[in-house]
């Protein structure tokens, strides 16, 4: 092309790419002549980076080099390849990920990568295709040469088979059913009688499951009022946020489903986030029954191929409702009208590794960017969300009663100190709970027992020298798993054969302390040999589909009791469960975390919500050594408002969120001195950046998990009066620390950390 023509050409010469690396900037590349027409915003690019090549994302196209930075034209590298004709990332997701990265002081490139289904950059994930054969329409009319007048017996068989099957079959089916091989088919193709074609097959995570019949009940007045407010807002085309506070079993799900139906009918798309959809197979099926192929499901228990296909169905606009766990908040839905976050308080919305984000908060921003409606739903709203509803930032919707006038399950605390006194030793199960299980079983009703700790024994102690068996990578005691006869670290998954003697003093007197779900299952099986019991935790549910099988079996009455970790506490609707037992609730109360009371309150309320959902009344028994703790007292009364009032006072007094914004900065290094050195540089930079004193800076100090996965962890906590003050201070400090020689690769910034460990 001649130079003058190039000038009027609208084609870009340069592209700004962000890369999935921990750097807060983008990189400029030249676009080779041949690729100028092909490149679009949001497309993936292969680019040279140092000695490597990386997959980046095109975030800006320029005709000329940007003028705000001095460029040495000769140093600018060319992109290697444009990986997508149709960009994977929509303009909306570009904007959303940029906002998210900025909000969480994180990296745009990492955020973009996290927004795509895992495995999409992996060449092994390909669309699934299959080969089929069909009869040519005019086959019969084709002139035949004398030599080919007749078909062989085998060929005739194939033609007959196809004719009997509507003229079209899978290639492999033809071969199997006609007991033949590819050769006669190919001959028929050459003769123009058949044709072979290839089609895309979508892998469906729900497969050929049975779908429940549709309920068609009349909404209660409270449900109707909530729904009306939401649908009016959806029709209104402006951003609005709702907090739907509804006790467990109050019919929130029904409101979500009808609101999504409304959005769909209004020509908009909708999204619903759930904490762990793999745990609610009944619910996925229900949605499929209501919305058919309009629903796509995204969660981590899908195979890579299934996830890729579901994602593609959304990207193509074939599925207009996306249901999924936290990363589904980035699903490429167009024209979104409604975003729902169910169980919005749930900690699993938080991504616990870089890039850190909370999908609940990203969901609110997504709705805001798209002028859509967001509904945050919960029986136990997060303190921050309820606070926002009180201050008018969110519109408050309330479903105060269970459907059908059913009462909430009656909850009782069992004081384990008294149990200890009477028995003279620690018991896993109080006599009261044992009796209750027996009675429930006798009535043909079902039981859920929750213990938030997996494994057999909590830890192993030597009675001779007093040492505990610790992980060699972490400051954590190892948990005994009897099934595998291993000691396992629940943080880094390090495991070793369980010892016969103490590794420190060779004493044989090893003492296995405390129980986990595995031991509890054994104890329960001994007490109740007639009951059919299944255990649900990460150890038993390691294989895809296992969780689903157990839950569906329990739902259909094929099991009498479930024992498990918090996996069984959430969201399930089993009408025949009338007893829930909580063993040792004190585990979650004892965590060094500002939210431990809130967490405990939520956990108990949620698990209590699994009891008595049907026509029969339910009850809940909670074993504890601290029955006077306010979180337990309010949870027993199922009094959210009471708990909120008490907890908000505590937060205000200590200046915790929502009265401040927190950031946890973790400095991790294998060498303690190196971690400390970087932490000191950062602390000085933070002090320098904080001259206006809008933030409080605590640390550096060893994190409560001081060593994890072979790395020392030093923590600095930043408390900002406002979000803005916090972000500005952080940004200035991080840039300064880098220029002072701080190794930024060892610094992990988490804004709004969910726990401070
Ligand atoms: P939540 O999500 O608030 O815990 P669900 O939506 O699961 O509650 O509702 C509890 C039960 O009540 C479910 O079995 C649901 O099918 C049923 N349900 C919901 N709304 C109604 C209604 N209006 N009439 C009758 N049953 C309902
Ligand atoms: Zn010992
Ligand atoms: Zn470990």
mmCIF file of N, CA and C in Angstrom, residues 60 274 319 504 640:
data_model
loop_
_atom_site.group_PDB
_atom_site.id
_atom_site.type_symbol
_atom_site.label_atom_id
_atom_site.label_comp_id
_atom_site.label_asym_id
_atom_site.label_seq_id
_atom_site.Cartn_x
_atom_site.Cartn_y
_atom_site.Cartn_z
ATOM 1 N N UNK A 60 -6.778 -1.311 23.485
ATOM 2 C CA UNK A 60 -6.877 -0.026 22.811
ATOM 3 C C UNK A 60 -6.165 -0.148 21.476
ATOM 4 N N UNK A 274 -24.637 -17.808 42.529
ATOM 5 C CA UNK A 274 -24.912 -18.641 43.700
ATOM 6 C C UNK A 274 -23.571 -19.040 44.295
ATOM 7 N N UNK A 319 -27.684 -18.540 24.958
ATOM 8 C CA UNK A 319 -28.207 -18.627 26.328
ATOM 9 C C UNK A 319 -28.242 -17.213 26.883
ATOM 10 N N UNK A 504 9.570 -37.191 67.344
ATOM 11 C CA UNK A 504 10.491 -36.410 68.160
ATOM 12 C C UNK A 504 11.173 -37.276 69.221
ATOM 13 N N UNK A 640 -32.122 -11.778 63.455
ATOM 14 C CA UNK A 640 -31.111 -11.066 62.681
ATOM 15 C C UNK A 640 -30.974 -9.616 63.146
#
